[in-house]
Coordinates of N, CA, C and O in Angstrom, one line a residue:
X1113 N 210.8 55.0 67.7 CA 209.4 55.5 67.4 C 208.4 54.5 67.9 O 207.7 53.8 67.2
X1114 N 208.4 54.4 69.1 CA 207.4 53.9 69.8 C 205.8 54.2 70.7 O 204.9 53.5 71.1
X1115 N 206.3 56.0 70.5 CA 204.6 56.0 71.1 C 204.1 57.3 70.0 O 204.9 57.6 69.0
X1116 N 203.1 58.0 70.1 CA 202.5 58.7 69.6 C 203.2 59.8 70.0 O 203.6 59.9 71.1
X1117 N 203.4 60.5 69.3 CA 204.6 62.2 69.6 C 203.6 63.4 69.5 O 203.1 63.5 68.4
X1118 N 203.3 64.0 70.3 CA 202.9 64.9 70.4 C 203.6 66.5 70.2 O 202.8 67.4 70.1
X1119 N 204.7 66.6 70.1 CA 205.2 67.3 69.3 C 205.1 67.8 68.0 O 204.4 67.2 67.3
X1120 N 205.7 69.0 67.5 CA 205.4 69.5 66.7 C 206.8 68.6 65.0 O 207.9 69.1 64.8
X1121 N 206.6 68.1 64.6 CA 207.4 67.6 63.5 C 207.6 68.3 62.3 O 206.6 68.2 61.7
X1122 N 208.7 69.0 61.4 CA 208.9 69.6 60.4 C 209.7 68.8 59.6 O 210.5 68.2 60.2
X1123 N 209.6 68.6 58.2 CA 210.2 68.3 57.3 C 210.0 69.3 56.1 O 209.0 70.0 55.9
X1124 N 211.5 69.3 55.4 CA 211.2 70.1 54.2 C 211.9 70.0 53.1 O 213.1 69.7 53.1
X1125 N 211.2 70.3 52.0 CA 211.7 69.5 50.5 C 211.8 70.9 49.6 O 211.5 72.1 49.8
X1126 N 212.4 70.3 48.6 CA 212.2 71.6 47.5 C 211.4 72.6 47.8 O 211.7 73.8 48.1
X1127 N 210.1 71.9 47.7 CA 208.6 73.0 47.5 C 208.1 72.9 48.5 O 207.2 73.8 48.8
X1128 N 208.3 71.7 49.5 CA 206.8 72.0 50.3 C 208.0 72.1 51.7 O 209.2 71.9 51.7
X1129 N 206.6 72.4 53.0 CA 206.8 72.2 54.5 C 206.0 70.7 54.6 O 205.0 70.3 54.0
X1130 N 206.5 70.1 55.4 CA 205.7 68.8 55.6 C 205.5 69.0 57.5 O 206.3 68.6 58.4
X1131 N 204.6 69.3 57.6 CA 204.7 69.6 59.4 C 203.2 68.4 60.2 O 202.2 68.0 59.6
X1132 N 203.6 68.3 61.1 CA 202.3 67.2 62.0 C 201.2 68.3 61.8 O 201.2 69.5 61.9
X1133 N 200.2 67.5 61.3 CA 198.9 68.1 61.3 C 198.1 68.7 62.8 O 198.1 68.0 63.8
X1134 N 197.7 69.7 62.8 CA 197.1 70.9 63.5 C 195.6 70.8 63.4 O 195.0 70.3 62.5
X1135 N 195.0 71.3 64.8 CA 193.6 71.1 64.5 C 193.0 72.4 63.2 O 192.3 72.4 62.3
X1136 N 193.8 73.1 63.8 CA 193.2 74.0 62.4 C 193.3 73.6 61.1 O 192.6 74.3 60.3
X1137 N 194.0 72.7 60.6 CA 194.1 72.1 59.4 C 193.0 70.9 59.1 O 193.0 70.3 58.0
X1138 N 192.2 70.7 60.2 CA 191.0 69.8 59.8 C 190.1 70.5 58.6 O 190.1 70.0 57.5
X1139 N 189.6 71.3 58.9 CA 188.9 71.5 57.7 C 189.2 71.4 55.7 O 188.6 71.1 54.7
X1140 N 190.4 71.9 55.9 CA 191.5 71.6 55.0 C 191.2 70.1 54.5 O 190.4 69.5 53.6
X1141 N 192.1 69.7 55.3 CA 192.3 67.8 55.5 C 190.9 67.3 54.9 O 190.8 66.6 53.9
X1142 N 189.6 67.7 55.7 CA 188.5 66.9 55.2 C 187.9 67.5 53.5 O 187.2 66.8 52.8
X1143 N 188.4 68.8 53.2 CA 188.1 68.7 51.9 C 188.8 68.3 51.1 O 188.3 68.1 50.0
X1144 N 190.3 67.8 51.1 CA 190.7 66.8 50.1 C 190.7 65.7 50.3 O 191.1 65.1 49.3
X1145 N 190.3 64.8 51.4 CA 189.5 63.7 50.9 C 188.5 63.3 51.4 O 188.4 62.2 51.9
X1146 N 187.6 64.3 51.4 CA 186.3 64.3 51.0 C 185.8 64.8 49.7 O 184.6 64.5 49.4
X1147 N 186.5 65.4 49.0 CA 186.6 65.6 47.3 C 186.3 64.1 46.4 O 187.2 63.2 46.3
X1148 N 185.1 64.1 45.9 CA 184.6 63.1 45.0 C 185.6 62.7 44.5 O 185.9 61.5 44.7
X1149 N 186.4 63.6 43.6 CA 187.2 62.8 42.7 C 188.8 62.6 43.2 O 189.5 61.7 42.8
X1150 N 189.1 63.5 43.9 CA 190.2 63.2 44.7 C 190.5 62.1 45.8 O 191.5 61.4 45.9
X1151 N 189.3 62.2 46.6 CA 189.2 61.1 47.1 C 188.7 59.6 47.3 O 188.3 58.8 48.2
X1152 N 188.8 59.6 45.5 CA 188.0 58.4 45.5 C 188.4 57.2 45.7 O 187.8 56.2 46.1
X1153 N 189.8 57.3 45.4 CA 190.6 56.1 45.6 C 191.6 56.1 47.5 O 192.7 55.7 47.7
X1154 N 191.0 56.4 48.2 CA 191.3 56.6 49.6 C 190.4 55.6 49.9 O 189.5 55.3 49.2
X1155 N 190.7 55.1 51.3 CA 189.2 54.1 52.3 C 189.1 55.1 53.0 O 188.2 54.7 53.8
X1156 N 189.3 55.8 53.3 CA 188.5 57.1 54.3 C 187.3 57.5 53.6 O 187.3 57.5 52.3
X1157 N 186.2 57.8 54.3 CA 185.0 58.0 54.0 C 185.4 59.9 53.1 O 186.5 60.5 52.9
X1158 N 184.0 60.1 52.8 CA 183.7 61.1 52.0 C 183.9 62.6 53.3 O 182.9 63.3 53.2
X1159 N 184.5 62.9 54.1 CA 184.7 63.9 55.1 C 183.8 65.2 54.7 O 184.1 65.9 53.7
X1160 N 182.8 65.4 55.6 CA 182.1 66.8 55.3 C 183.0 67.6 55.9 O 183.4 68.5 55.0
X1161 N 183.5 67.8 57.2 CA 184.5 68.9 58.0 C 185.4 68.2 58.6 O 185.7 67.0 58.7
X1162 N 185.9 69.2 59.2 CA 187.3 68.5 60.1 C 186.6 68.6 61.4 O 187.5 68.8 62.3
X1163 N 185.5 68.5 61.9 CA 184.9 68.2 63.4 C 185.1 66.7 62.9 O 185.5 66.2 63.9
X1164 N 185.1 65.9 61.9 CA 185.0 64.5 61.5 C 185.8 63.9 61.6 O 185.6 62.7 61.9
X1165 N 187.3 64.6 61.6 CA 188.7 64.0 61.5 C 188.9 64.4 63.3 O 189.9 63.7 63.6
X1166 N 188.4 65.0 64.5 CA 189.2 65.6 65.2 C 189.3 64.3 66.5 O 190.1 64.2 67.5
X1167 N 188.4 63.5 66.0 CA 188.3 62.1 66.6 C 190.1 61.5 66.1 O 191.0 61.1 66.9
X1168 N 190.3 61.4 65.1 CA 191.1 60.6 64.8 C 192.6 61.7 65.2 O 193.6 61.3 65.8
X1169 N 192.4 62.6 64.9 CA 193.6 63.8 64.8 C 193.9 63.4 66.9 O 195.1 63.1 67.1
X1170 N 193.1 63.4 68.0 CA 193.4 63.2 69.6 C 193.0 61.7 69.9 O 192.3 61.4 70.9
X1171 N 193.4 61.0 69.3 CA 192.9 59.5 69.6 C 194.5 59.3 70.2 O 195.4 60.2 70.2
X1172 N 194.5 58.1 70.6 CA 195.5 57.3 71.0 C 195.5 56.1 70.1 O 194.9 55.1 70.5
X1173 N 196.0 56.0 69.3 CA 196.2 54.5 68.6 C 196.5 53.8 69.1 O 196.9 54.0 70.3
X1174 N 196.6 52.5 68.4 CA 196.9 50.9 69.2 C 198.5 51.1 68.4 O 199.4 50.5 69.1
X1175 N 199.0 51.8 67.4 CA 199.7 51.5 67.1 C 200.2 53.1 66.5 O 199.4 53.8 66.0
X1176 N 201.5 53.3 66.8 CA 201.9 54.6 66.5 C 201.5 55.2 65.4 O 201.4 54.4 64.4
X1177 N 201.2 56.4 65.0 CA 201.1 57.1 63.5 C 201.3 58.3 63.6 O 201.2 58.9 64.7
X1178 N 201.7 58.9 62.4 CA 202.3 60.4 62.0 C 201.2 60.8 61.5 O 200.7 59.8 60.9
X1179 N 200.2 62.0 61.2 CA 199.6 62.8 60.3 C 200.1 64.0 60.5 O 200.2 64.7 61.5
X1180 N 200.6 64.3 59.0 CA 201.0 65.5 57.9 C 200.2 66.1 57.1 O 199.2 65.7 56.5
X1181 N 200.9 67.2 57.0 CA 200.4 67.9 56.2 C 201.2 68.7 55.5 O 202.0 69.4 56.1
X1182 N 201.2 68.9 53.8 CA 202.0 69.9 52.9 C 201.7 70.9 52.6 O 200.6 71.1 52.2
X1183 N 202.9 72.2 52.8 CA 202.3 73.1 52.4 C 203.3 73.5 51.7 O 204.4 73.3 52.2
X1184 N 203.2 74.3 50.0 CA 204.0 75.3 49.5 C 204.6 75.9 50.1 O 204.1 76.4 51.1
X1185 N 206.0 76.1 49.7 CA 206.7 77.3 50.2 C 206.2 78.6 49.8 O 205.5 78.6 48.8
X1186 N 206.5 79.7 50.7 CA 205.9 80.8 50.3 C 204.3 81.0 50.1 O 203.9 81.9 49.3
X1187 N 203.7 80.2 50.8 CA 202.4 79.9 51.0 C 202.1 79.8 52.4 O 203.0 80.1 53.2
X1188 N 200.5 79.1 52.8 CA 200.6 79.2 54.0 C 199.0 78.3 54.2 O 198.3 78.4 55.2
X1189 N 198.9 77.7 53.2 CA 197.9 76.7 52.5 C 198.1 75.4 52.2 O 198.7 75.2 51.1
X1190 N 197.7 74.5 53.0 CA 197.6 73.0 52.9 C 196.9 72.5 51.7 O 195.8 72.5 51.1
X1191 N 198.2 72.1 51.5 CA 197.4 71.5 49.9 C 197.2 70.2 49.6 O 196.4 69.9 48.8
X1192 N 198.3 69.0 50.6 CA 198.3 67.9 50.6 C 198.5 67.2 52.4 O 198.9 68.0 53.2
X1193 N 198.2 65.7 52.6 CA 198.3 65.4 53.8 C 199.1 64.3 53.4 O 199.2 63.9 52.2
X1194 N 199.6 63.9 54.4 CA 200.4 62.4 54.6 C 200.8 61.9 55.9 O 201.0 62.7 56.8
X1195 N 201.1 60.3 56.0 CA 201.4 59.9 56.9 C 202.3 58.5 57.0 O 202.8 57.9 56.1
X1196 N 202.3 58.2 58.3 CA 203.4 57.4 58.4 C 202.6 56.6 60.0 O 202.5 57.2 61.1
X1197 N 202.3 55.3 59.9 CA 201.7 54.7 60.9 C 202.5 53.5 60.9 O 203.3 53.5 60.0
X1198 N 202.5 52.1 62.0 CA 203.1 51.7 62.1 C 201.8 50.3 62.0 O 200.9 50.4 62.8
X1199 N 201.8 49.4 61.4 CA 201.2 48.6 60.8 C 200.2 47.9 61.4 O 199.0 47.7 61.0
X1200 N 201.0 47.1 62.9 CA 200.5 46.5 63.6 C 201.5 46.3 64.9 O 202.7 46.4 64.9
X1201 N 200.7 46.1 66.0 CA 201.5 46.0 67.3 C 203.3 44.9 67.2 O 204.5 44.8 67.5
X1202 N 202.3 44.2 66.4 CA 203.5 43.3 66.5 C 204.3 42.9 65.1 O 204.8 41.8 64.7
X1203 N 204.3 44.0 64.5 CA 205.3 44.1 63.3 C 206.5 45.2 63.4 O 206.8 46.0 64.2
X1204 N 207.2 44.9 62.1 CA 207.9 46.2 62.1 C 208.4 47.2 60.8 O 209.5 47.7 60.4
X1205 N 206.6 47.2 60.1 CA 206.9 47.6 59.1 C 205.4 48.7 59.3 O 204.2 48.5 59.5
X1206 N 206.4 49.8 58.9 CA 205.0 50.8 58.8 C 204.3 51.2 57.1 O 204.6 50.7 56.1
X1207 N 203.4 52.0 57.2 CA 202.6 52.3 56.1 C 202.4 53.5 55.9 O 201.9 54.3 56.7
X1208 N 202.8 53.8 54.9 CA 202.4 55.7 53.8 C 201.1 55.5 53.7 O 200.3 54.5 53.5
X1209 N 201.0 56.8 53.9 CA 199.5 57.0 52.4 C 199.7 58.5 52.4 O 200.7 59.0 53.0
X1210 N 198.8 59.2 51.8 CA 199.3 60.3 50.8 C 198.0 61.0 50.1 O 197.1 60.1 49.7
X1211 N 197.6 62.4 49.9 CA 196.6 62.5 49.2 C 196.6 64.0 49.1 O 196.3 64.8 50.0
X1212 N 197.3 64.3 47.6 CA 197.5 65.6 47.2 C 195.7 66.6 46.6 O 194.8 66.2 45.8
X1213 N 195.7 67.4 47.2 CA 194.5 68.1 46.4 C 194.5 67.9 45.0 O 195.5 67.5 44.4
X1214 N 193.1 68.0 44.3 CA 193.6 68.0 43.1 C 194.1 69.1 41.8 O 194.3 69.0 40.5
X1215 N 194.1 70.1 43.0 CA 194.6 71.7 42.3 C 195.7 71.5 42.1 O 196.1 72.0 41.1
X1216 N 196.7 70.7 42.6 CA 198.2 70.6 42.6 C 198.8 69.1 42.1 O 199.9 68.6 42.0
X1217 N 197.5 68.8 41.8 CA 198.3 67.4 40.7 C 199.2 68.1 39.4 O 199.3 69.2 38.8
X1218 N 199.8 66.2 39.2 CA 200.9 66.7 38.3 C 202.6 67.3 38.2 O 203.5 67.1 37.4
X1219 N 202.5 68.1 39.7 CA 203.5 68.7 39.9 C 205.0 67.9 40.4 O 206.1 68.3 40.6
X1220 N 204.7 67.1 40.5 CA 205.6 66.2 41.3 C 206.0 65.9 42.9 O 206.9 65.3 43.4
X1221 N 204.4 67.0 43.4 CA 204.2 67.0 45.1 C 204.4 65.9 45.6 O 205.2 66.1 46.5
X1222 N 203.8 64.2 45.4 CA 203.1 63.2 46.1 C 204.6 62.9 46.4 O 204.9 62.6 47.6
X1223 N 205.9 62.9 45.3 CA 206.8 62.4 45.1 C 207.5 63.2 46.5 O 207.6 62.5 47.6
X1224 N 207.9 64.3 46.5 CA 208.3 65.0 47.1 C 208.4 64.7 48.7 O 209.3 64.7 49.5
X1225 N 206.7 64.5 48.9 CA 206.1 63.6 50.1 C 206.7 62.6 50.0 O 207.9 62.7 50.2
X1226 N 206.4 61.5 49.6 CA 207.0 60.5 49.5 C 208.3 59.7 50.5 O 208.5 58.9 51.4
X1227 N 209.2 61.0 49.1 CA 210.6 60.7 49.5 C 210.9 61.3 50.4 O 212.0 61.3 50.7
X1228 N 210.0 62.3 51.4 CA 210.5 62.9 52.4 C 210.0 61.8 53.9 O 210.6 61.8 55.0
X1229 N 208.8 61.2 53.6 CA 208.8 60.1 54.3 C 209.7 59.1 54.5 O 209.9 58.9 55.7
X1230 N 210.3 58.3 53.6 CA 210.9 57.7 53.0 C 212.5 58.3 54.1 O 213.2 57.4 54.7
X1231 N 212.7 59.1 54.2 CA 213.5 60.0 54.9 C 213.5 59.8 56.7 O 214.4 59.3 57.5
X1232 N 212.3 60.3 56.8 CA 212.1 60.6 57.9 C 211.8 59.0 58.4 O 212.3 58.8 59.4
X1233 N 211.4 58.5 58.1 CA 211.4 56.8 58.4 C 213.0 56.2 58.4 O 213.4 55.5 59.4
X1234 N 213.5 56.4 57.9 CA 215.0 55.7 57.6 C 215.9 56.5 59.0 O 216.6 55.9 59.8
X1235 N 215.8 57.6 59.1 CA 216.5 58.7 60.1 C 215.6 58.2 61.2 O 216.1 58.5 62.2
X1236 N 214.3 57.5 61.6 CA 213.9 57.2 62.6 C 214.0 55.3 62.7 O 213.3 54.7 63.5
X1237 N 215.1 54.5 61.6 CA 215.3 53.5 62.7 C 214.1 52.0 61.6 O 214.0 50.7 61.8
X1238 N 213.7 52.7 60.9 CA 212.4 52.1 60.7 C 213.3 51.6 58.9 O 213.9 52.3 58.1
X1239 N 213.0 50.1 58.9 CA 213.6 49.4 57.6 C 212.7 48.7 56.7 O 213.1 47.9 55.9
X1240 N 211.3 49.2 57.0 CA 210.4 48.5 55.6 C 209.0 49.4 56.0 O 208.4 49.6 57.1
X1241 N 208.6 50.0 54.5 CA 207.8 50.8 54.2 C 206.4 49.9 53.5 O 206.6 49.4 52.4
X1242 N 205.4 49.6 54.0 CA 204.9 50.0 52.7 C 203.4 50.9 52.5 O 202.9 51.6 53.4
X1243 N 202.7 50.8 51.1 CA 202.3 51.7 51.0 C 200.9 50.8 50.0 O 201.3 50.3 49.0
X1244 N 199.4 50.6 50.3 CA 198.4 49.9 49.8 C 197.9 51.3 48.7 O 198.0 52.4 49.1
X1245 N 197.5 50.9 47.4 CA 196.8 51.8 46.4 C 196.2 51.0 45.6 O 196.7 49.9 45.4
X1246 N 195.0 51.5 45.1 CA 194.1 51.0 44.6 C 195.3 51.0 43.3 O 196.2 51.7 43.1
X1247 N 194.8 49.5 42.2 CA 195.2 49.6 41.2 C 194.1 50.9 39.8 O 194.3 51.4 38.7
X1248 N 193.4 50.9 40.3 CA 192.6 51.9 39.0 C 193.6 53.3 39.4 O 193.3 54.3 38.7
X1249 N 194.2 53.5 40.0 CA 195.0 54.7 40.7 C 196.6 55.0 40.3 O 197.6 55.2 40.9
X1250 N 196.3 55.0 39.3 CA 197.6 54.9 37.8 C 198.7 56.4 38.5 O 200.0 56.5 38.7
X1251 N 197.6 57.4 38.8 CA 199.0 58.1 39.1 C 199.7 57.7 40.8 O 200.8 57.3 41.0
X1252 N 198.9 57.8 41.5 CA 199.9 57.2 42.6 C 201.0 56.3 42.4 O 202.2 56.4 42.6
X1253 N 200.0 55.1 41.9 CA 201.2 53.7 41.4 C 202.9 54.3 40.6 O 204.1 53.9 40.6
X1254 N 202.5 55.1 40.1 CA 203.8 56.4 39.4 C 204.7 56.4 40.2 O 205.8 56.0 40.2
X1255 N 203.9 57.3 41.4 CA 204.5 58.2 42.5 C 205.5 56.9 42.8 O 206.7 56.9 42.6
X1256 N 204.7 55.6 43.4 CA 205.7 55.0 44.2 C 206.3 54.3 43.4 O 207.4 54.3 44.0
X1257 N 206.6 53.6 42.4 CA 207.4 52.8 41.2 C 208.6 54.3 41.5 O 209.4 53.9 42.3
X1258 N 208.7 55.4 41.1 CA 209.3 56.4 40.9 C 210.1 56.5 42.6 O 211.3 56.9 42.6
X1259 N 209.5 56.3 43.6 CA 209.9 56.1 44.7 C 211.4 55.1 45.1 O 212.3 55.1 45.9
X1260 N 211.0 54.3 44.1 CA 211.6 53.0 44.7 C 211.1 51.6 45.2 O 211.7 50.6 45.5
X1261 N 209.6 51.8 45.3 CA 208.9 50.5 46.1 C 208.8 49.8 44.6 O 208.9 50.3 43.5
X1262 N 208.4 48.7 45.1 CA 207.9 47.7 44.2 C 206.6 46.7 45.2 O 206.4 46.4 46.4
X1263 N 205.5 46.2 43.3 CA 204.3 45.4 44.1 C 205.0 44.1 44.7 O 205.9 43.4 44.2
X1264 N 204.1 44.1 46.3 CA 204.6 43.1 46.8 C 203.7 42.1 46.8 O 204.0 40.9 46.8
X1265 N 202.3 42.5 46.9 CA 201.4 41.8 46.9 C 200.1 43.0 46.2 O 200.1 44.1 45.7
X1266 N 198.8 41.9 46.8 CA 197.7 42.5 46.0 C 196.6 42.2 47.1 O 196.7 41.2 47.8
X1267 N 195.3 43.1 47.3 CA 194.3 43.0 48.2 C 193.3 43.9 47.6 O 193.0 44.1 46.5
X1268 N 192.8 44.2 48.7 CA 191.4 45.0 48.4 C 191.0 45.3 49.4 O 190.8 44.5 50.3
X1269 N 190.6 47.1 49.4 CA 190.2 47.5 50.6 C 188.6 48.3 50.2 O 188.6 49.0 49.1
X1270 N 187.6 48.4 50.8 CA 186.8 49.0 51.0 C 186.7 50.4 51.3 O 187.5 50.8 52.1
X1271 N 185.7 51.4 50.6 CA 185.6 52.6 51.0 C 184.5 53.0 51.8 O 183.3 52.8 51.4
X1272 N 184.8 53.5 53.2 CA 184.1 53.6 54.3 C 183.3 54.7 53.6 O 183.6 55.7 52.9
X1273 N 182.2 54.0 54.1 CA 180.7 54.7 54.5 C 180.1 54.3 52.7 O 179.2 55.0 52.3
X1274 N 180.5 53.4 52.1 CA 180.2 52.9 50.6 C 180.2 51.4 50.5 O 180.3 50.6 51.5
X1275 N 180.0 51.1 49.1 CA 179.8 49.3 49.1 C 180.9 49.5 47.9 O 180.9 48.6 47.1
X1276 N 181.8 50.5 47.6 CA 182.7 50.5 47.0 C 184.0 50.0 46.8 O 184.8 50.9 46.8
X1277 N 184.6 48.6 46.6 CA 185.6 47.9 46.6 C 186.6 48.3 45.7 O 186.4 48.7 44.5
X1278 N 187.7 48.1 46.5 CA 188.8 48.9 45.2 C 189.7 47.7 45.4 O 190.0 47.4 46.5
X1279 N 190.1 46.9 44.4 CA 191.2 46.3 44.2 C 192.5 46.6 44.7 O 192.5 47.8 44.5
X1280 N 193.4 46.3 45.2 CA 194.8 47.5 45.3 C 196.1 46.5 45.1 O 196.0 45.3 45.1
X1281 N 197.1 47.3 45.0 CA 198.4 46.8 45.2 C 199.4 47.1 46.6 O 199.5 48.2 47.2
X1282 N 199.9 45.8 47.1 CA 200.5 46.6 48.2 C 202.4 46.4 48.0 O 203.1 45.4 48.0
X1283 N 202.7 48.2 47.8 CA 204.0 48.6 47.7 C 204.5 48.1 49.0 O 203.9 47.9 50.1
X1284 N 206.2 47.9 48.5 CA 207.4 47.9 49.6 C 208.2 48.6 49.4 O 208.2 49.0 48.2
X1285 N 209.1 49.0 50.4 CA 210.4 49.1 50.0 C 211.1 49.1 51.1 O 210.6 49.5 52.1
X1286 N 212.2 48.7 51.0 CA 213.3 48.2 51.9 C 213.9 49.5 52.5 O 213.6 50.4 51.8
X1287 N 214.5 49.8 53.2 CA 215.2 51.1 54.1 C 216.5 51.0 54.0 O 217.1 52.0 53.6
X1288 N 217.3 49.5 54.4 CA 218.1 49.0 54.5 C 219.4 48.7 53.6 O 220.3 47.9 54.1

């Protein structure tokens, strides 16, 4: 996994479809984290639409990345996104992030994502994950403790387009 895949990617878990994000799914995408309270613990800015995301959705990165999106089975409605990027040019450890609607909290979705990342990383070659979350963000920290990662360290990342600083922890976990 060395360049940006243009391709269509499917993964699938219990409940959801996990497929590469679609431009039609911008709008979607920008209302859950653009949701006050959903997205408050994200560094992505507050997204009014997906004309916002469509910059990032046809970019070329400096460094490879996956964006996903979940949908229920027997549905046909994005309920959560996720992704899988690779850190930096000259490393070899990539980064999750993850951001379930908040209609579907609770369920055990994030996990689901997760471990299907966790999956699809390991089957692509790739032997260390990790994953930055704000510490005030009790349920994600769940998600990944329940994962398998553990804190490796600790930082702090800013929320674009705010003077909002979030503390965070930054998860690992080994592949290997």
């Amino acid at each position: 996994m060395t360049e940006k895949t243009t391709m269509t990617i499917q993964l699938n878990t219990k409940n959801l479809t996990i497929r590469t994000t679609q431009r039609d799914d911008l709008d979607t995408v920008a209302a859950i984290w653009g949701d006050r309270e959903g997205g408050k613990y994200l560094p992505d800015p507050y997204y009014k639409s997906g004309d916002e995301l469509l910059e990032i959705l046809e970019e070329t990165p400096e460094c490879p990345v996956y964006y996903f999106v979940a949908i229920l089975f027997g549905s046909d409605k994005v309920m959560a996104t996720c992704s899988l990027g690779l850190e930096s040019s000259d490393s070899a450890t990539w980064s999750i992030g993850y951001a379930v609607h908040k209609d579907y909290w609770g369920n055990g979705y994030a996990i689901e994502m997760v471990n299907a990342l966790i999956d699809f990383a390991r089957n692509n070659g790739i032997s260390v994950i990790t994953a930055p979350v704000a510490q005030k963000n009790a349920a994600s920290n769940r998600v990944l403790e329940k994962c398998g990662f553990h804190v490796d360290g600790e930082s702090s990342f800013k929320k674009s387009g705010t003077d909002i600083v979030q503390p965070s922890f930054i998860y690992k976990k080994y592949l290997t």
